Amino acid sequence: MSNNKTLYWIIFVAANGGLLLGLNLAGISGAINSIQSFFNLNDHALGIVVSSLFIGCLIGASSTGYFIEKYGRKKVMIFSSVLFAISSLGCAFAQSYIFLVIFRLIGGIGAGIVAVVGPIYISEISPPKKRGKLVTVHTLAIVTGILLAYIFNYYFIGVANGWRFMLAVPFIFSILFLILLVGFLPESPRWLIANDRKIKAFNILKKAHGNELAKWEVKDIENSFSSNTEKISFKYIFKGKIGKIVFLGAILAIFQQLVGIDAVINYAPIIFEKTGVGGNIALLQSIFIGIVNFLATFIVIIFIDSKGRKTLLIWGAVGMTLTLAYISYGFYFNINSFGILIAILLYTAFFAASFAPILGVITSEMFSNHFRGLAMSFTSTINWIFTFIVLQFSPYILNQFGGSFLFGIFSVSSFLALIFVKIWIPETKGKSLEEIEKDLS
């Protein structure tokens, strides 16, 4: 097998964690009304069912940094696949509201793990000139999972107990993920070198990148670790210049959620019902969101390594600010549902072509070998905290104050994100992880 084929196969295997993340994120959207009716839930209880996944994500993300440094990237990904399988079966057969929340929580832990370890692993095994595109594949897998979830939801909507089938779908994919991980995924070369397994790391890089590039990379990685001898602890990532770099990553993670994408993905049918569209049509419109989300991700894959990370973030923020403002305007003046649908699709496209994939790319590049695991774990935890906040309060704001107020908040957040990226986020394209580390230091 050629170097490129080997590399792409490894990326494909690792990215399947993103597919499961997407399936779990959006799978609940088509089941919300059925779950609310079956368990007789009020809006607050329904919010807990939806957001319980993200509480689990907090747990998974906050602990992943420690475990991937201690046990390696591969073993932690294998553990996540087992959690996904347990969660999907538990949710599908849940007979009480409490058990549904518990199994959603377990799935969330798996989701939090792959959200951290997926971009880290791919960035560590990718050559510099292809790293942006290859890390974006993880996001492409997430949006593919979201699209598949919408399609399965639409298919099962007319089936008896269809909501249970919707929640069972990730089980099949989690078993496939487990088989691929055990059989085909090598450990991260950077983790191997950090744990004195240089020869094995070189052999992996040689198969994936070629002999000459592998020699240079191993030497560069060794130099990176030898220049950082301070013992790593959690408080280390808040010190001095490193603390400033981690702070930038955390703020970017916060803005990724405050622009409201997860509210749109998880509550899409409810949002469309507020425009006067309900039932199967609302679910069908949700599929349109999934398709646009999927297609727009290819914009990043095409341009991220040529135009750069920062440029795409800026244009994405501009587009989201304008489209969210129009959606807010549309709800306030009761503009027809078609106009709001088009605006939501455009907003989704701008997000998918900027903040969705680039957060993982740019943070995995900004954080050096020495503290990448802990820093990515921390920023991912911050991201999930604000995901939980947005998902928990969006139904209340939507029902009490209307869509105009909710999307107005998201529009203002997008504008603030634009200012933040323009002033403070550095460009990292085309450089090795070790070169970026030197620049930021």
CSV table of C-alpha atoms in Angstrom, one decimal:
chain,number,residue,atom,x,y,z
A,1,MET,CA,0.0,0.0,0.0
A,2,SER,CA,1.4,3.4,-0.9
A,3,ASN,CA,2.2,6.1,1.7
A,4,ASN,CA,-0.9,8.2,0.8
A,5,LYS,CA,-3.2,5.2,0.9
A,6,THR,CA,-1.9,4.1,4.2
A,7,LEU,CA,-2.2,7.6,5.6
A,8,TYR,CA,-5.8,8.1,4.3
A,9,TRP,CA,-6.9,4.7,5.6
A,10,ILE,CA,-5.6,5.6,9.1
A,11,ILE,CA,-7.4,9.0,9.0
A,12,PHE,CA,-10.6,7.2,7.8
A,13,VAL,CA,-10.5,4.8,10.8
A,14,ALA,CA,-9.8,7.6,13.3
A,15,ALA,CA,-12.5,9.8,11.8
A,16,ASN,CA,-15.3,7.2,12.5
A,17,GLY,CA,-15.4,8.5,16.0
A,18,GLY,CA,-16.6,11.8,14.6
A,19,LEU,CA,-19.3,9.9,12.7
A,20,LEU,CA,-20.6,8.5,16.0
A,21,LEU,CA,-20.4,11.9,17.6
A,22,GLY,CA,-22.6,13.3,14.8
A,23,LEU,CA,-25.1,10.5,15.1
A,24,ASN,CA,-25.4,11.1,18.8
A,25,LEU,CA,-25.7,14.8,18.5
A,26,ALA,CA,-28.5,14.9,16.0
A,27,GLY,CA,-30.2,11.5,16.6
A,28,ILE,CA,-32.4,13.0,19.4
A,29,SER,CA,-33.8,15.8,17.2
A,30,GLY,CA,-36.4,13.6,15.4
A,31,ALA,CA,-37.4,11.8,18.6
A,32,ILE,CA,-38.0,14.9,20.8
A,33,ASN,CA,-41.8,15.1,20.4
A,34,SER,CA,-42.2,11.3,20.8
A,35,ILE,CA,-40.0,11.2,23.9
A,36,GLN,CA,-41.9,14.2,25.4
A,37,SER,CA,-45.2,12.5,24.8
A,38,PHE,CA,-44.1,9.0,25.9
A,39,PHE,CA,-42.6,10.1,29.2
A,40,ASN,CA,-45.0,13.0,29.7
A,41,LEU,CA,-42.2,15.6,30.1
A,42,ASN,CA,-42.4,19.3,30.5
A,43,ASP,CA,-40.0,21.7,28.7
A,44,HIS,CA,-37.5,21.6,31.6
A,45,ALA,CA,-37.4,17.8,31.7
A,46,LEU,CA,-37.1,17.6,27.9
A,47,GLY,CA,-34.2,20.0,28.1
A,48,ILE,CA,-32.5,17.7,30.6
A,49,VAL,CA,-33.0,14.7,28.2
A,50,VAL,CA,-31.3,16.6,25.4
A,51,SER,CA,-28.6,18.2,27.4
A,52,SER,CA,-27.7,15.1,29.4
A,53,LEU,CA,-25.6,14.0,26.5
A,54,PHE,CA,-23.6,17.2,26.9
A,55,ILE,CA,-23.1,16.7,30.6
A,56,GLY,CA,-21.5,13.4,29.6
A,57,CYS,CA,-19.4,15.3,27.1
A,58,LEU,CA,-18.1,17.5,29.9
A,59,ILE,CA,-17.1,14.5,31.9
A,60,GLY,CA,-15.5,12.8,28.9
A,61,ALA,CA,-13.7,15.9,27.6
A,62,SER,CA,-12.4,17.0,31.0
A,63,SER,CA,-10.8,13.6,31.8
A,64,THR,CA,-9.5,12.7,28.3
A,65,GLY,CA,-6.4,14.8,28.5
A,66,TYR,CA,-5.0,12.8,31.4
A,67,PHE,CA,-5.9,9.4,30.0
A,68,ILE,CA,-4.6,9.9,26.5
A,69,GLU,CA,-1.2,11.0,27.9
A,70,LYS,CA,-1.1,8.0,30.2
A,71,TYR,CA,-2.5,5.2,28.1
A,72,GLY,CA,-2.2,6.5,24.5
A,73,ARG,CA,-4.7,7.7,21.9
A,74,LYS,CA,-5.8,4.3,20.6
A,75,LYS,CA,-6.9,2.7,23.9
A,76,VAL,CA,-8.9,5.7,24.8
A,77,MET,CA,-10.7,5.7,21.4
A,78,ILE,CA,-11.5,2.0,21.9
A,79,PHE,CA,-13.0,2.8,25.3
A,80,SER,CA,-15.2,5.4,23.6
A,81,SER,CA,-16.5,3.0,21.1
A,82,VAL,CA,-17.7,0.7,23.9
A,83,LEU,CA,-19.4,3.6,25.6
A,84,PHE,CA,-21.3,4.5,22.4
A,85,ALA,CA,-22.5,0.9,22.0
A,86,ILE,CA,-23.8,0.7,25.6
A,87,SER,CA,-25.4,4.1,25.3
A,88,SER,CA,-27.3,3.4,22.1
A,89,LEU,CA,-28.8,0.1,23.3
A,90,GLY,CA,-29.7,1.6,26.7
A,91,CYS,CA,-31.5,4.6,25.1
A,92,ALA,CA,-33.3,2.4,22.7
A,93,PHE,CA,-34.7,0.1,25.4
A,94,ALA,CA,-35.2,2.7,28.2
A,95,GLN,CA,-38.5,2.3,30.0
A,96,SER,CA,-38.1,5.4,32.2
A,97,TYR,CA,-37.1,9.0,31.9
A,98,ILE,CA,-34.2,8.5,34.4
A,99,PHE,CA,-32.7,5.6,32.5
A,100,LEU,CA,-32.9,7.5,29.2
A,101,VAL,CA,-31.0,10.4,30.8
A,102,ILE,CA,-28.4,7.9,32.3
A,103,PHE,CA,-27.7,6.2,29.0
A,104,ARG,CA,-27.6,9.6,27.2
A,105,LEU,CA,-25.0,10.6,29.7
A,106,ILE,CA,-22.9,7.5,29.0
A,107,GLY,CA,-23.0,8.3,25.3
A,108,GLY,CA,-22.0,11.9,26.1
A,109,ILE,CA,-18.8,10.6,27.8
A,110,GLY,CA,-17.9,8.8,24.6
A,111,ALA,CA,-18.7,11.9,22.5
A,112,GLY,CA,-16.6,14.1,24.8
A,113,ILE,CA,-13.7,11.6,24.4
A,114,VAL,CA,-13.7,11.5,20.6
A,115,ALA,CA,-14.2,15.3,20.3
A,116,VAL,CA,-10.8,15.7,22.1
A,117,VAL,CA,-8.8,12.7,20.9
A,118,GLY,CA,-10.0,12.6,17.3
A,119,PRO,CA,-8.4,16.0,16.2
A,120,ILE,CA,-5.4,15.4,18.4
A,121,TYR,CA,-4.7,12.0,16.8
A,122,ILE,CA,-5.2,13.1,13.2
A,123,SER,CA,-3.1,16.3,13.7
A,124,GLU,CA,-0.2,14.2,15.2
A,125,ILE,CA,-0.1,11.7,12.4
A,126,SER,CA,-0.6,14.2,9.5
A,127,PRO,CA,2.2,15.8,7.5
A,128,PRO,CA,2.2,19.7,7.8
A,129,LYS,CA,1.1,20.4,4.2
A,130,LYS,CA,-1.9,18.2,4.5
A,131,ARG,CA,-2.7,18.6,8.2
A,132,GLY,CA,-5.5,21.2,7.8
A,133,LYS,CA,-7.4,19.1,5.3
A,134,LEU,CA,-6.9,15.9,7.2
A,135,VAL,CA,-8.0,17.2,10.6
A,136,THR,CA,-11.1,18.7,8.8
A,137,VAL,CA,-12.0,15.1,7.8
A,138,HIS,CA,-12.9,14.6,11.5
A,139,THR,CA,-15.5,17.4,11.2
A,140,LEU,CA,-16.7,16.0,7.9
A,141,ALA,CA,-17.3,12.7,9.7
A,142,ILE,CA,-19.3,14.6,12.3
A,143,VAL,CA,-21.5,16.3,9.8
A,144,THR,CA,-21.9,13.0,7.9
A,145,GLY,CA,-23.2,11.5,11.2
A,146,ILE,CA,-25.6,14.4,11.6
A,147,LEU,CA,-26.9,14.0,8.1
A,148,LEU,CA,-27.4,10.3,8.5
A,149,ALA,CA,-29.2,10.9,11.8
A,150,TYR,CA,-31.7,13.2,10.1
A,151,ILE,CA,-32.2,10.7,7.3
A,152,PHE,CA,-32.8,7.8,9.7
A,153,ASN,CA,-35.1,10.0,11.8
A,154,TYR,CA,-37.2,10.9,8.7
A,155,TYR,CA,-37.4,7.2,7.8
A,156,PHE,CA,-38.5,6.0,11.3
A,157,ILE,CA,-41.0,8.9,12.0
A,158,GLY,CA,-44.0,6.8,10.8
A,159,VAL,CA,-42.9,3.6,12.4
A,160,ALA,CA,-44.3,2.4,15.7
A,161,ASN,CA,-41.9,3.3,18.5
A,162,GLY,CA,-39.8,4.9,15.8
A,163,TRP,CA,-38.0,7.1,18.4
A,164,ARG,CA,-36.4,3.9,19.8
A,165,PHE,CA,-35.0,2.9,16.4
A,166,MET,CA,-33.7,6.5,16.0
A,167,LEU,CA,-31.7,6.1,19.2
A,168,ALA,CA,-30.5,2.6,18.4
A,169,VAL,CA,-28.8,3.6,15.1
A,170,PRO,CA,-25.4,4.4,16.6
A,171,PHE,CA,-25.0,0.9,18.0
A,172,ILE,CA,-24.2,-0.6,14.5
A,173,PHE,CA,-21.7,2.1,13.8
A,174,SER,CA,-20.1,1.8,17.2
A,175,ILE,CA,-19.4,-1.9,16.7
A,176,LEU,CA,-17.8,-1.1,13.3
A,177,PHE,CA,-15.7,1.6,14.9
A,178,LEU,CA,-14.5,-0.8,17.5
A,179,ILE,CA,-13.5,-3.4,14.9
A,180,LEU,CA,-11.6,-0.8,12.9
A,181,LEU,CA,-9.8,0.6,15.9
A,182,VAL,CA,-8.6,-2.8,17.2
A,183,GLY,CA,-7.6,-4.2,13.8
A,184,PHE,CA,-6.2,-1.2,11.9
A,185,LEU,CA,-5.3,1.9,13.9
A,186,PRO,CA,-1.7,2.5,15.0
A,187,GLU,CA,-0.8,4.5,18.0
A,188,SER,CA,0.1,8.2,17.6
A,189,PRO,CA,3.8,8.5,16.7
A,190,ARG,CA,4.2,11.6,19.0
A,191,TRP,CA,2.8,9.7,22.0
A,192,LEU,CA,5.2,6.7,21.2
A,193,ILE,CA,8.2,9.0,21.1
A,194,ALA,CA,7.1,10.7,24.3
A,195,ASN,CA,7.1,7.2,25.9
A,196,ASP,CA,10.5,6.1,24.5
A,197,ARG,CA,9.2,4.0,21.6
A,198,LYS,CA,11.1,5.8,18.8
A,199,ILE,CA,11.5,2.8,16.5
A,200,LYS,CA,7.8,2.0,16.4
A,201,ALA,CA,7.0,5.6,15.9
A,202,PHE,CA,9.4,5.8,13.0
A,203,ASN,CA,7.9,2.7,11.4
A,204,ILE,CA,4.4,4.2,11.6
A,205,LEU,CA,5.5,7.5,10.1
A,206,LYS,CA,7.5,5.7,7.4
A,207,LYS,CA,4.4,3.8,6.2
A,208,ALA,CA,2.3,6.9,6.3
A,209,HIS,CA,4.7,9.6,5.1
A,210,GLY,CA,7.6,8.0,3.5
A,211,ASN,CA,11.2,7.3,4.7
A,212,GLU,CA,12.8,10.7,4.3
A,213,LEU,CA,9.9,12.8,5.9
A,214,ALA,CA,9.7,10.2,8.7
A,215,LYS,CA,13.3,10.7,9.6
A,216,TRP,CA,13.0,14.5,9.7
A,217,GLU,CA,9.7,14.3,11.8
A,218,VAL,CA,11.1,11.9,14.4
A,219,LYS,CA,14.1,14.2,14.9
A,220,ASP,CA,11.9,17.3,15.2
A,221,ILE,CA,9.5,15.6,17.6
A,222,GLU,CA,12.4,14.4,19.8
A,223,ASN,CA,13.9,18.0,19.9
A,224,SER,CA,10.5,19.3,20.9
A,225,PHE,CA,10.2,17.0,23.8
A,226,SER,CA,13.8,17.5,24.9
A,227,SER,CA,13.4,21.3,25.0
A,228,ASN,CA,10.4,20.9,27.3
A,229,THR,CA,11.4,19.0,30.5
A,230,GLU,CA,9.1,20.6,33.0
A,231,LYS,CA,6.7,18.1,34.6
A,232,ILE,CA,3.2,18.5,33.2
A,233,SER,CA,0.3,19.1,35.6
A,234,PHE,CA,-3.1,20.8,35.0
A,235,LYS,CA,-2.0,24.1,36.4
A,236,TYR,CA,0.9,24.1,33.9
A,237,ILE,CA,-1.4,25.1,31.1
A,238,PHE,CA,-2.5,28.3,32.8
A,239,LYS,CA,1.1,29.6,33.4
A,240,GLY,CA,2.7,32.5,31.4
A,241,LYS,CA,2.7,32.4,27.6
A,242,ILE,CA,1.2,28.9,27.6
A,243,GLY,CA,-1.7,30.2,29.7
A,244,LYS,CA,-2.4,33.0,27.1
A,245,ILE,CA,-2.4,30.4,24.2
A,246,VAL,CA,-4.8,28.2,26.1
A,247,PHE,CA,-7.0,31.2,26.9
A,248,LEU,CA,-7.2,32.1,23.2
A,249,GLY,CA,-8.3,28.5,22.4
A,250,ALA,CA,-10.9,28.5,25.2
A,251,ILE,CA,-12.5,31.8,24.0
A,252,LEU,CA,-12.7,30.4,20.4
A,253,ALA,CA,-14.3,27.3,21.8
A,254,ILE,CA,-16.9,29.5,23.7
A,255,PHE,CA,-17.8,31.4,20.5
A,256,GLN,CA,-18.2,28.2,18.5
A,257,GLN,CA,-21.2,27.5,20.7
A,258,LEU,CA,-22.6,30.9,21.4
A,259,VAL,CA,-23.3,31.3,17.7
A,260,GLY,CA,-26.0,28.7,18.3
A,261,ILE,CA,-25.3,25.8,15.9
A,262,ASP,CA,-26.2,23.1,18.3
A,263,ALA,CA,-29.5,24.7,19.1
A,264,VAL,CA,-30.3,24.6,15.4
A,265,ILE,CA,-29.1,21.0,15.0
A,266,ASN,CA,-30.9,19.6,18.0
A,267,TYR,CA,-34.1,21.7,17.9
A,268,ALA,CA,-34.5,22.1,14.2
A,269,PRO,CA,-37.9,20.5,13.9
A,270,ILE,CA,-39.2,22.7,16.8
A,271,ILE,CA,-37.7,25.8,15.3
A,272,PHE,CA,-39.4,25.0,12.0
A,273,GLU,CA,-42.7,24.4,13.8
A,274,LYS,CA,-42.5,28.0,15.1
A,275,THR,CA,-42.5,29.2,11.5
A,276,GLY,CA,-45.7,27.3,10.9
A,277,VAL,CA,-44.2,24.1,9.5
A,278,GLY,CA,-44.7,20.8,11.4
A,279,GLY,CA,-44.6,17.0,11.2
A,280,ASN,CA,-42.8,15.3,8.4
A,281,ILE,CA,-42.1,18.5,6.6
A,282,ALA,CA,-40.2,19.9,9.6
A,283,LEU,CA,-38.1,16.7,9.7
A,284,LEU,CA,-37.5,16.9,5.9
A,285,GLN,CA,-36.3,20.5,6.3
A,286,SER,CA,-33.9,19.2,9.0
A,287,ILE,CA,-32.4,16.9,6.4
A,288,PHE,CA,-31.7,20.0,4.2
A,289,ILE,CA,-29.7,21.4,7.1
A,290,GLY,CA,-27.8,18.1,7.3
A,291,ILE,CA,-27.1,18.2,3.5
A,292,VAL,CA,-25.9,21.8,3.6
A,293,ASN,CA,-23.8,21.1,6.7
A,294,PHE,CA,-22.2,18.2,4.9
A,295,LEU,CA,-21.5,19.9,1.5
A,296,ALA,CA,-20.2,23.1,3.1
A,297,THR,CA,-17.5,21.2,5.0
A,298,PHE,CA,-15.8,20.5,1.6
A,299,ILE,CA,-15.2,24.2,1.3
A,300,VAL,CA,-12.9,24.0,4.2
A,301,ILE,CA,-11.2,20.8,2.9
A,302,ILE,CA,-10.5,22.6,-0.4
A,303,PHE,CA,-9.3,26.0,1.0
A,304,ILE,CA,-8.0,25.5,4.5
A,305,ASP,CA,-4.4,24.8,3.5
A,306,SER,CA,-4.3,27.4,0.8
A,307,LYS,CA,-6.4,30.4,2.1
A,308,GLY,CA,-5.6,29.7,5.7
A,309,ARG,CA,-7.5,29.1,9.0
A,310,LYS,CA,-8.0,32.7,10.0
A,311,THR,CA,-9.4,33.9,6.6
A,312,LEU,CA,-12.1,31.1,6.7
A,313,LEU,CA,-13.0,32.0,10.3
A,314,ILE,CA,-13.4,35.7,9.4
A,315,TRP,CA,-15.6,35.1,6.4
A,316,GLY,CA,-17.6,32.5,8.4
A,317,ALA,CA,-18.3,34.9,11.2
A,318,VAL,CA,-19.4,37.7,8.7
A,319,GLY,CA,-21.8,35.3,7.0
A,320,MET,CA,-23.2,34.0,10.3
A,321,THR,CA,-23.7,37.5,11.7
A,322,LEU,CA,-25.8,38.6,8.7
A,323,THR,CA,-27.8,35.4,8.3
A,324,LEU,CA,-28.6,35.2,12.0
A,325,ALA,CA,-29.7,38.8,12.0
A,326,TYR,CA,-32.0,38.1,9.1
A,327,ILE,CA,-33.5,35.0,10.9
A,328,SER,CA,-34.1,37.2,13.9
A,329,TYR,CA,-35.8,39.8,11.7
A,330,GLY,CA,-37.8,37.1,10.0
A,331,PHE,CA,-39.2,35.8,13.3
A,332,TYR,CA,-40.0,39.3,14.5
A,333,PHE,CA,-42.0,40.3,11.4
A,334,ASN,CA,-43.4,36.8,10.7
A,335,ILE,CA,-41.7,36.4,7.3
A,336,ASN,CA,-42.7,33.3,5.5
A,337,SER,CA,-41.2,30.0,6.6
A,338,PHE,CA,-39.3,29.6,3.2
A,339,GLY,CA,-37.3,32.7,3.8
A,340,ILE,CA,-36.3,31.6,7.3
A,341,LEU,CA,-35.4,28.1,5.9
A,342,ILE,CA,-33.1,29.6,3.3
A,343,ALA,CA,-31.4,31.9,5.9
A,344,ILE,CA,-30.9,28.9,8.3
A,345,LEU,CA,-29.4,26.9,5.5
A,346,LEU,CA,-27.0,29.7,4.6
A,347,TYR,CA,-26.1,30.2,8.3
A,348,THR,CA,-25.4,26.5,8.6
A,349,ALA,CA,-23.2,26.6,5.5
A,350,PHE,CA,-21.1,29.5,6.9
A,351,PHE,CA,-20.7,27.7,10.2
A,352,ALA,CA,-19.7,24.4,8.5
A,353,ALA,CA,-17.2,26.2,6.3
A,354,SER,CA,-15.5,27.9,9.3
A,355,PHE,CA,-16.0,27.5,13.0
A,356,ALA,CA,-17.2,23.8,12.8
A,357,PRO,CA,-13.9,22.3,11.7
A,358,ILE,CA,-11.3,25.0,12.3
A,359,LEU,CA,-11.7,25.0,16.1
A,360,GLY,CA,-10.2,21.5,16.3
A,361,VAL,CA,-7.6,22.3,13.6
A,362,ILE,CA,-6.3,25.5,15.1
A,363,THR,CA,-6.3,24.4,18.7
A,364,SER,CA,-4.5,21.1,17.9
A,365,GLU,CA,-1.9,23.2,16.1
A,366,MET,CA,-1.5,26.0,18.7
A,367,PHE,CA,-1.0,23.6,21.6
A,368,SER,CA,2.4,22.0,21.6
A,369,ASN,CA,3.4,18.3,22.0
A,370,HIS,CA,4.2,19.0,25.7
A,371,PHE,CA,0.7,20.0,26.8
A,372,ARG,CA,-1.6,19.3,23.8
A,373,GLY,CA,-3.6,16.6,25.6
A,374,LEU,CA,-4.4,18.6,28.7
A,375,ALA,CA,-5.0,21.9,26.8
A,376,MET,CA,-7.3,20.2,24.2
A,377,SER,CA,-9.1,18.5,27.0
A,378,PHE,CA,-9.6,21.9,28.8
A,379,THR,CA,-10.8,23.8,25.8
A,380,SER,CA,-13.1,21.0,24.8
A,381,THR,CA,-14.6,21.0,28.3
A,382,ILE,CA,-15.2,24.7,28.0
A,383,ASN,CA,-16.9,24.1,24.6
A,384,TRP,CA,-19.2,21.4,26.1
A,385,ILE,CA,-20.1,23.6,29.1
A,386,PHE,CA,-21.4,26.3,26.7
A,387,THR,CA,-23.0,23.7,24.5
A,388,PHE,CA,-25.0,22.6,27.6
A,389,ILE,CA,-25.9,26.1,28.4
A,390,VAL,CA,-27.1,26.9,24.9
A,391,LEU,CA,-29.2,23.6,24.7
A,392,GLN,CA,-30.6,23.9,28.2
A,393,PHE,CA,-31.9,27.5,27.8
A,394,SER,CA,-32.7,27.7,24.0
A,395,PRO,CA,-36.2,26.0,24.3
A,396,TYR,CA,-37.1,28.3,27.2
A,397,ILE,CA,-36.0,31.4,25.3
A,398,LEU,CA,-37.7,30.2,22.1
A,399,ASN,CA,-41.0,29.6,23.9
A,400,GLN,CA,-41.0,32.6,26.3
A,401,PHE,CA,-39.4,35.3,24.1
A,402,GLY,CA,-39.6,34.0,20.6
A,403,GLY,CA,-37.3,33.1,17.8
A,404,SER,CA,-36.4,36.7,17.1
A,405,PHE,CA,-34.8,37.1,20.6
A,406,LEU,CA,-33.0,33.8,20.4
A,407,PHE,CA,-31.4,34.3,17.0
A,408,GLY,CA,-30.6,37.9,17.9
A,409,ILE,CA,-28.4,36.6,20.7
A,410,PHE,CA,-26.7,34.3,18.3
A,411,SER,CA,-26.1,37.1,15.8
A,412,VAL,CA,-24.5,39.4,18.3
A,413,SER,CA,-22.3,36.5,19.4
A,414,SER,CA,-21.2,35.9,15.8
A,415,PHE,CA,-20.2,39.6,15.5
A,416,LEU,CA,-18.2,39.4,18.7
A,417,ALA,CA,-16.5,36.3,17.4
A,418,LEU,CA,-15.5,38.1,14.2
A,419,ILE,CA,-13.8,40.8,16.2
A,420,PHE,CA,-12.0,38.3,18.4
A,421,VAL,CA,-10.7,36.2,15.5
A,422,LYS,CA,-9.6,39.3,13.6
A,423,ILE,CA,-7.5,40.7,16.5
A,424,TRP,CA,-6.2,37.7,18.4
A,425,ILE,CA,-6.2,34.4,16.5
A,426,PRO,CA,-2.9,33.6,14.7
A,427,GLU,CA,-2.5,32.0,11.3
A,428,THR,CA,-1.0,28.5,11.5
A,429,LYS,CA,-1.2,27.0,8.0
A,430,GLY,CA,1.7,25.2,6.4
A,431,LYS,CA,3.9,24.8,9.5
A,432,SER,CA,4.8,21.8,11.4
A,433,LEU,CA,3.4,21.4,14.9
A,434,GLU,CA,6.9,22.0,16.3
A,435,GLU,CA,7.4,25.2,14.2
A,436,ILE,CA,4.1,26.6,15.5
A,437,GLU,CA,5.2,25.8,19.0
A,438,LYS,CA,8.4,27.8,18.4
A,439,ASP,CA,6.5,30.7,16.9
A,440,LEU,CA,4.0,31.0,19.7
A,441,SER,CA,6.8,30.8,22.3
